[in-house]
């Protein structure tokens, strides 16, 4: 698949760069307040959350640590396979730590439920979730989300770290992918 031009592939800008930065500043302030006196461990879920996490931690005003995990649930299409594989595990132990999972988007909730089960079994002091986007309408399993950037409608979105078949992660905004891009594949 070749990447099409932005205007041919992105139907509309759903969340602008300015709106992203404004909301992420608020989330950073809220988390810094909630975790004052602690050193939370931010666990970024690769690859989608890497841009969000890098902006988020620059808005955290308390000491914090950072690690990454990579899981995969989508085989390159737009629907979750329901099978969650760990592609890269953490380097830092979460035992006794205040862990904040940082995700780009919660869709069916299957990935997050799996991550929560996996990490809570490792005995963190606390475990919470911060997701940039919440596609609530599509939820198949219940998950508690502590910090949500934006609730979005049921559309496939790309940009700001989120991809379709590895493309579009570099867009500085969140855009809705034209259905024709994936329907013709
Ligand atoms: P879930 O397990 O269905 O909640 O899916 C979570 C993962 O699916 C996210 O971490 C994303 O990688 C991917 N995903 C879900 N919806 C979208 C979307 O609209 N655009 C890009 N990736 C998505």
PDB file of C-alpha atoms and ligand atoms in Angstrom:
ATOM      1  CA  UNK A   1       0.000   0.000   0.000  1.00  0.00           C
ATOM      2  CA  UNK A   2       1.245   3.477  -0.874  1.00  0.00           C
ATOM      3  CA  UNK A   3       0.355   6.411   1.332  1.00  0.00           C
ATOM      4  CA  UNK A   4      -2.066   8.749  -0.424  1.00  0.00           C
ATOM      5  CA  UNK A   5      -1.845  12.524  -0.085  1.00  0.00           C
ATOM      6  CA  UNK A   6      -3.290  13.903   3.159  1.00  0.00           C
ATOM      7  CA  UNK A   7      -6.338  15.468   1.490  1.00  0.00           C
ATOM      8  CA  UNK A   8      -7.153  12.235  -0.374  1.00  0.00           C
ATOM      9  CA  UNK A   9      -6.883  10.045   2.707  1.00  0.00           C
ATOM     10  CA  UNK A  10      -8.035  12.222   5.604  1.00  0.00           C
ATOM     11  CA  UNK A  11     -11.731  13.104   5.531  1.00  0.00           C
ATOM     12  CA  UNK A  12     -11.500  15.802   8.197  1.00  0.00           C
ATOM     13  CA  UNK A  13      -9.451  17.060  11.105  1.00  0.00           C
ATOM     14  CA  UNK A  14     -11.181  15.795  14.240  1.00  0.00           C
ATOM     15  CA  UNK A  15      -8.816  17.305  16.830  1.00  0.00           C
ATOM     16  CA  UNK A  16      -6.444  20.113  15.926  1.00  0.00           C
ATOM     17  CA  UNK A  17      -2.866  20.514  17.126  1.00  0.00           C
ATOM     18  CA  UNK A  18      -3.887  23.391  19.382  1.00  0.00           C
ATOM     19  CA  UNK A  19      -6.742  21.465  20.971  1.00  0.00           C
ATOM     20  CA  UNK A  20      -4.440  18.469  21.562  1.00  0.00           C
ATOM     21  CA  UNK A  21      -1.818  20.616  23.290  1.00  0.00           C
ATOM     22  CA  UNK A  22      -4.401  22.441  25.405  1.00  0.00           C
ATOM     23  CA  UNK A  23      -6.007  19.227  26.667  1.00  0.00           C
ATOM     24  CA  UNK A  24      -2.670  17.497  27.272  1.00  0.00           C
ATOM     25  CA  UNK A  25      -1.547  20.450  29.392  1.00  0.00           C
ATOM     26  CA  UNK A  26      -4.695  19.977  31.516  1.00  0.00           C
ATOM     27  CA  UNK A  27      -4.142  16.226  31.835  1.00  0.00           C
ATOM     28  CA  UNK A  28      -0.527  16.832  32.894  1.00  0.00           C
ATOM     29  CA  UNK A  29      -1.635  19.271  35.586  1.00  0.00           C
ATOM     30  CA  UNK A  30      -4.325  16.897  36.850  1.00  0.00           C
ATOM     31  CA  UNK A  31      -1.948  13.933  37.058  1.00  0.00           C
ATOM     32  CA  UNK A  32       0.777  16.040  38.718  1.00  0.00           C
ATOM     33  CA  UNK A  33      -1.737  17.130  41.345  1.00  0.00           C
ATOM     34  CA  UNK A  34      -3.138  13.612  41.916  1.00  0.00           C
ATOM     35  CA  UNK A  35       0.334  12.047  42.268  1.00  0.00           C
ATOM     36  CA  UNK A  36       2.004  14.819  44.298  1.00  0.00           C
ATOM     37  CA  UNK A  37       4.585  13.326  46.679  1.00  0.00           C
ATOM     38  CA  UNK A  38       4.905  10.161  44.575  1.00  0.00           C
ATOM     39  CA  UNK A  39       7.077   9.172  41.636  1.00  0.00           C
ATOM     40  CA  UNK A  40       4.665   7.598  39.158  1.00  0.00           C
ATOM     41  CA  UNK A  41       5.887   5.202  36.496  1.00  0.00           C
ATOM     42  CA  UNK A  42       4.405   6.058  33.122  1.00  0.00           C
ATOM     43  CA  UNK A  43       4.041   3.004  30.913  1.00  0.00           C
ATOM     44  CA  UNK A  44       3.644   4.042  27.286  1.00  0.00           C
ATOM     45  CA  UNK A  45       2.039   1.547  24.949  1.00  0.00           C
ATOM     46  CA  UNK A  46       3.972   1.425  21.689  1.00  0.00           C
ATOM     47  CA  UNK A  47       3.785   2.407  19.059  1.00  0.00           C
ATOM     48  CA  UNK A  48       0.641   4.565  19.014  1.00  0.00           C
ATOM     49  CA  UNK A  49       1.126   6.369  22.351  1.00  0.00           C
ATOM     50  CA  UNK A  50       4.677   7.587  21.775  1.00  0.00           C
ATOM     51  CA  UNK A  51       3.794  11.131  20.694  1.00  0.00           C
ATOM     52  CA  UNK A  52       1.075  11.567  23.311  1.00  0.00           C
ATOM     53  CA  UNK A  53       3.380  10.300  26.056  1.00  0.00           C
ATOM     54  CA  UNK A  54       6.220  12.572  25.016  1.00  0.00           C
ATOM     55  CA  UNK A  55       3.934  15.618  25.139  1.00  0.00           C
ATOM     56  CA  UNK A  56       2.240  14.450  28.338  1.00  0.00           C
ATOM     57  CA  UNK A  57       5.384  13.990  30.425  1.00  0.00           C
ATOM     58  CA  UNK A  58       6.620  17.442  29.435  1.00  0.00           C
ATOM     59  CA  UNK A  59       3.534  18.677  31.267  1.00  0.00           C
ATOM     60  CA  UNK A  60       4.234  16.634  34.408  1.00  0.00           C
ATOM     61  CA  UNK A  61       5.706  18.795  37.155  1.00  0.00           C
ATOM     62  CA  UNK A  62       6.573  16.029  39.688  1.00  0.00           C
ATOM     63  CA  UNK A  63       9.373  13.420  39.513  1.00  0.00           C
ATOM     64  CA  UNK A  64       8.391  10.511  37.290  1.00  0.00           C
ATOM     65  CA  UNK A  65       9.810   7.457  35.568  1.00  0.00           C
ATOM     66  CA  UNK A  66       9.097   6.151  32.110  1.00  0.00           C
ATOM     67  CA  UNK A  67       8.999   2.762  30.427  1.00  0.00           C
ATOM     68  CA  UNK A  68       7.412   1.206  27.346  1.00  0.00           C
ATOM     69  CA  UNK A  69       5.523  -1.905  26.410  1.00  0.00           C
ATOM     70  CA  UNK A  70       4.500  -3.011  22.982  1.00  0.00           C
ATOM     71  CA  UNK A  71       1.453  -5.133  22.357  1.00  0.00           C
ATOM     72  CA  UNK A  72      -0.335  -5.986  19.187  1.00  0.00           C
ATOM     73  CA  UNK A  73      -3.986  -6.681  18.617  1.00  0.00           C
ATOM     74  CA  UNK A  74      -4.584  -5.484  15.067  1.00  0.00           C
ATOM     75  CA  UNK A  75      -3.140  -7.485  12.217  1.00  0.00           C
ATOM     76  CA  UNK A  76      -2.790  -4.412   9.984  1.00  0.00           C
ATOM     77  CA  UNK A  77      -6.501  -3.749   9.374  1.00  0.00           C
ATOM     78  CA  UNK A  78      -9.026  -1.596  11.213  1.00  0.00           C
ATOM     79  CA  UNK A  79     -10.598  -4.278  13.413  1.00  0.00           C
ATOM     80  CA  UNK A  80      -9.148  -5.817  16.529  1.00  0.00           C
ATOM     81  CA  UNK A  81      -8.372  -9.521  16.243  1.00  0.00           C
ATOM     82  CA  UNK A  82      -9.134  -9.931  19.954  1.00  0.00           C
ATOM     83  CA  UNK A  83      -5.760 -11.592  20.414  1.00  0.00           C
ATOM     84  CA  UNK A  84      -3.302  -9.503  22.404  1.00  0.00           C
ATOM     85  CA  UNK A  85       0.376 -10.380  22.082  1.00  0.00           C
ATOM     86  CA  UNK A  86       3.239  -8.849  24.099  1.00  0.00           C
ATOM     87  CA  UNK A  87       5.889  -7.788  21.598  1.00  0.00           C
ATOM     88  CA  UNK A  88       8.034  -5.891  24.115  1.00  0.00           C
ATOM     89  CA  UNK A  89       7.830  -6.161  27.890  1.00  0.00           C
ATOM     90  CA  UNK A  90       8.829  -3.551  30.487  1.00  0.00           C
ATOM     91  CA  UNK A  91      12.441  -3.047  31.610  1.00  0.00           C
ATOM     92  CA  UNK A  92      11.465  -1.603  35.012  1.00  0.00           C
ATOM     93  CA  UNK A  93       9.669  -3.665  37.682  1.00  0.00           C
ATOM     94  CA  UNK A  94       6.210  -2.325  38.527  1.00  0.00           C
ATOM     95  CA  UNK A  95       6.044  -3.974  41.968  1.00  0.00           C
ATOM     96  CA  UNK A  96       5.163  -1.373  44.597  1.00  0.00           C
ATOM     97  CA  UNK A  97       5.077   1.405  41.984  1.00  0.00           C
ATOM     98  CA  UNK A  98       2.300   3.856  41.130  1.00  0.00           C
ATOM     99  CA  UNK A  99       1.793   2.896  37.512  1.00  0.00           C
ATOM    100  CA  UNK A 100      -0.026   4.958  34.895  1.00  0.00           C
ATOM    101  CA  UNK A 101      -0.669   3.181  31.593  1.00  0.00           C
ATOM    102  CA  UNK A 102      -0.574   5.676  28.731  1.00  0.00           C
ATOM    103  CA  UNK A 103      -2.498   4.605  25.634  1.00  0.00           C
ATOM    104  CA  UNK A 104      -3.416   6.354  22.390  1.00  0.00           C
ATOM    105  CA  UNK A 105      -6.967   5.028  22.114  1.00  0.00           C
ATOM    106  CA  UNK A 106      -9.333   2.639  23.861  1.00  0.00           C
ATOM    107  CA  UNK A 107     -11.687   1.091  21.341  1.00  0.00           C
ATOM    108  CA  UNK A 108     -13.235  -2.317  22.175  1.00  0.00           C
ATOM    109  CA  UNK A 109     -11.289  -2.231  25.466  1.00  0.00           C
ATOM    110  CA  UNK A 110      -9.811  -5.681  24.867  1.00  0.00           C
ATOM    111  CA  UNK A 111      -6.201  -4.485  24.780  1.00  0.00           C
ATOM    112  CA  UNK A 112      -6.585  -2.374  27.926  1.00  0.00           C
ATOM    113  CA  UNK A 113      -8.369  -5.097  29.870  1.00  0.00           C
ATOM    114  CA  UNK A 114      -5.544  -7.475  29.026  1.00  0.00           C
ATOM    115  CA  UNK A 115      -2.885  -4.918  30.022  1.00  0.00           C
ATOM    116  CA  UNK A 116      -4.637  -4.183  33.323  1.00  0.00           C
ATOM    117  CA  UNK A 117      -4.816  -7.871  34.190  1.00  0.00           C
ATOM    118  CA  UNK A 118      -1.207  -8.404  33.250  1.00  0.00           C
ATOM    119  CA  UNK A 119       0.179  -5.448  35.197  1.00  0.00           C
ATOM    120  CA  UNK A 120      -2.028  -5.818  38.268  1.00  0.00           C
ATOM    121  CA  UNK A 121      -0.708  -9.392  38.662  1.00  0.00           C
ATOM    122  CA  UNK A 122       2.752  -7.816  39.115  1.00  0.00           C
ATOM    123  CA  UNK A 123       1.610  -6.065  42.321  1.00  0.00           C
ATOM    124  CA  UNK A 124       1.923  -2.335  41.652  1.00  0.00           C
ATOM    125  CA  UNK A 125       0.989   0.015  44.536  1.00  0.00           C
ATOM    126  CA  UNK A 126      -1.614   1.511  42.202  1.00  0.00           C
ATOM    127  CA  UNK A 127      -2.582   1.188  38.571  1.00  0.00           C
ATOM    128  CA  UNK A 128      -4.408   3.748  36.485  1.00  0.00           C
ATOM    129  CA  UNK A 129      -5.078   4.465  32.831  1.00  0.00           C
ATOM    130  CA  UNK A 130      -4.566   7.636  30.834  1.00  0.00           C
ATOM    131  CA  UNK A 131      -5.818   7.478  27.261  1.00  0.00           C
ATOM    132  CA  UNK A 132      -5.780  10.280  24.748  1.00  0.00           C
ATOM    133  CA  UNK A 133      -8.882   9.025  22.945  1.00  0.00           C
ATOM    134  CA  UNK A 134     -11.908   7.041  24.047  1.00  0.00           C
ATOM    135  CA  UNK A 135     -14.123   5.463  21.383  1.00  0.00           C
ATOM    136  CA  UNK A 136     -16.788   4.577  23.941  1.00  0.00           C
ATOM    137  CA  UNK A 137     -19.478   3.429  21.480  1.00  0.00           C
ATOM    138  CA  UNK A 138     -17.331   0.505  20.406  1.00  0.00           C
ATOM    139  CA  UNK A 139     -16.656  -0.890  23.885  1.00  0.00           C
ATOM    140  CA  UNK A 140     -17.035  -4.660  24.200  1.00  0.00           C
ATOM    141  CA  UNK A 141     -15.483  -5.115  27.644  1.00  0.00           C
ATOM    142  CA  UNK A 142     -15.701  -2.820  30.660  1.00  0.00           C
ATOM    143  CA  UNK A 143     -12.551  -0.914  31.596  1.00  0.00           C
ATOM    144  CA  UNK A 144     -12.108   1.964  34.044  1.00  0.00           C
ATOM    145  CA  UNK A 145     -10.370   4.911  32.435  1.00  0.00           C
ATOM    146  CA  UNK A 146      -8.948   7.391  34.961  1.00  0.00           C
ATOM    147  CA  UNK A 147      -7.822  10.116  32.546  1.00  0.00           C
ATOM    148  CA  UNK A 148      -9.374  10.653  29.125  1.00  0.00           C
ATOM    149  CA  UNK A 149      -8.243  13.314  26.675  1.00  0.00           C
ATOM    150  CA  UNK A 150     -11.176  13.227  24.278  1.00  0.00           C
ATOM    151  CA  UNK A 151     -14.238  11.047  23.746  1.00  0.00           C
ATOM    152  CA  UNK A 152     -14.579  10.486  19.999  1.00  0.00           C
ATOM    153  CA  UNK A 153     -17.285   9.041  17.721  1.00  0.00           C
ATOM    154  CA  UNK A 154     -17.043   5.679  16.017  1.00  0.00           C
ATOM    155  CA  UNK A 155     -14.687   6.443  13.134  1.00  0.00           C
ATOM    156  CA  UNK A 156     -11.228   5.180  12.288  1.00  0.00           C
ATOM    157  CA  UNK A 157      -8.774   7.931  13.193  1.00  0.00           C
ATOM    158  CA  UNK A 158      -5.122   8.466  12.348  1.00  0.00           C
ATOM    159  CA  UNK A 159      -2.353  10.902  13.181  1.00  0.00           C
ATOM    160  CA  UNK A 160      -0.511  12.070  16.291  1.00  0.00           C
ATOM    161  CA  UNK A 161       0.963   8.571  16.677  1.00  0.00           C
ATOM    162  CA  UNK A 162      -2.047   6.577  15.476  1.00  0.00           C
ATOM    163  CA  UNK A 163      -1.636   4.628  12.270  1.00  0.00           C
ATOM    164  CA  UNK A 164      -3.376   2.768   9.544  1.00  0.00           C
ATOM    165  CA  UNK A 165      -1.067   0.000   8.262  1.00  0.00           C
ATOM    166  CA  UNK A 166       1.863   1.985   9.793  1.00  0.00           C
ATOM    167  CA  UNK A 167       1.048   5.140   7.807  1.00  0.00           C
ATOM    168  CA  UNK A 168      -0.098   8.556   9.057  1.00  0.00           C
ATOM    169  CA  UNK A 169       1.568   8.447  12.525  1.00  0.00           C
ATOM    170  CA  UNK A 170       3.394  11.650  11.620  1.00  0.00           C
ATOM    171  CA  UNK A 171       0.310  13.830  11.128  1.00  0.00           C
ATOM    172  CA  UNK A 172       0.354  16.540  13.836  1.00  0.00           C
ATOM    173  CA  UNK A 173      -3.444  16.331  14.333  1.00  0.00           C
ATOM    174  CA  UNK A 174      -6.070  13.586  14.780  1.00  0.00           C
ATOM    175  CA  UNK A 175      -7.921  13.053  11.514  1.00  0.00           C
ATOM    176  CA  UNK A 176     -10.698  10.744  10.341  1.00  0.00           C
ATOM    177  CA  UNK A 177      -9.446   8.296   7.726  1.00  0.00           C
ATOM    178  CA  UNK A 178     -11.544   8.158   4.566  1.00  0.00           C
ATOM    179  CA  UNK A 179     -13.287   4.742   4.555  1.00  0.00           C
ATOM    180  CA  UNK A 180     -12.294   4.367   0.884  1.00  0.00           C
ATOM    181  CA  UNK A 181      -8.659   4.052   2.013  1.00  0.00           C
ATOM    182  CA  UNK A 182      -9.314   0.774   3.843  1.00  0.00           C
ATOM    183  CA  UNK A 183     -12.395  -0.436   1.968  1.00  0.00           C
ATOM    184  CA  UNK A 184     -10.473  -0.723  -1.300  1.00  0.00           C
ATOM    185  CA  UNK A 185      -7.728  -2.894   0.182  1.00  0.00           C
TER     186      UNK A 185
HETATM  187  P1  LIG B   1      -8.984  -2.182  21.476  1.00  0.00           P
HETATM  188  O1  LIG B   1      -8.311  -3.404  22.011  1.00  0.00           O
HETATM  189  O2  LIG B   1     -10.072  -2.533  20.495  1.00  0.00           O
HETATM  190  O3  LIG B   1      -9.465  -1.229  22.532  1.00  0.00           O
HETATM  191  O4  LIG B   1      -7.947  -1.438  20.562  1.00  0.00           O
HETATM  192  C1  LIG B   1      -6.888  -0.724  21.055  1.00  0.00           C
HETATM  193  C2  LIG B   1      -5.844  -0.506  19.980  1.00  0.00           C
HETATM  194  O5  LIG B   1      -6.394  -0.529  18.663  1.00  0.00           O
HETATM  195  C3  LIG B   1      -5.231   0.858  20.122  1.00  0.00           C
HETATM  196  O6  LIG B   1      -4.112   0.818  20.952  1.00  0.00           O
HETATM  197  C4  LIG B   1      -4.883   1.218  18.699  1.00  0.00           C
HETATM  198  O7  LIG B   1      -3.591   0.735  18.411  1.00  0.00           O
HETATM  199  C5  LIG B   1      -5.877   0.469  17.836  1.00  0.00           C
HETATM  200  N1  LIG B   1      -6.985   1.324  17.372  1.00  0.00           N
HETATM  201  C6  LIG B   1      -8.277   1.296  17.759  1.00  0.00           C
HETATM  202  N2  LIG B   1      -9.015   2.215  17.112  1.00  0.00           N
HETATM  203  C7  LIG B   1      -8.162   2.868  16.304  1.00  0.00           C
HETATM  204  C8  LIG B   1      -8.321   3.962  15.374  1.00  0.00           C
HETATM  205  O8  LIG B   1      -9.405   4.546  15.176  1.00  0.00           O
HETATM  206  N3  LIG B   1      -7.190   4.338  14.724  1.00  0.00           N
HETATM  207  C9  LIG B   1      -5.979   3.756  14.900  1.00  0.00           C
HETATM  208  N4  LIG B   1      -5.793   2.740  15.755  1.00  0.00           N
HETATM  209  C10 LIG B   1      -6.866   2.294  16.451  1.00  0.00           C
END
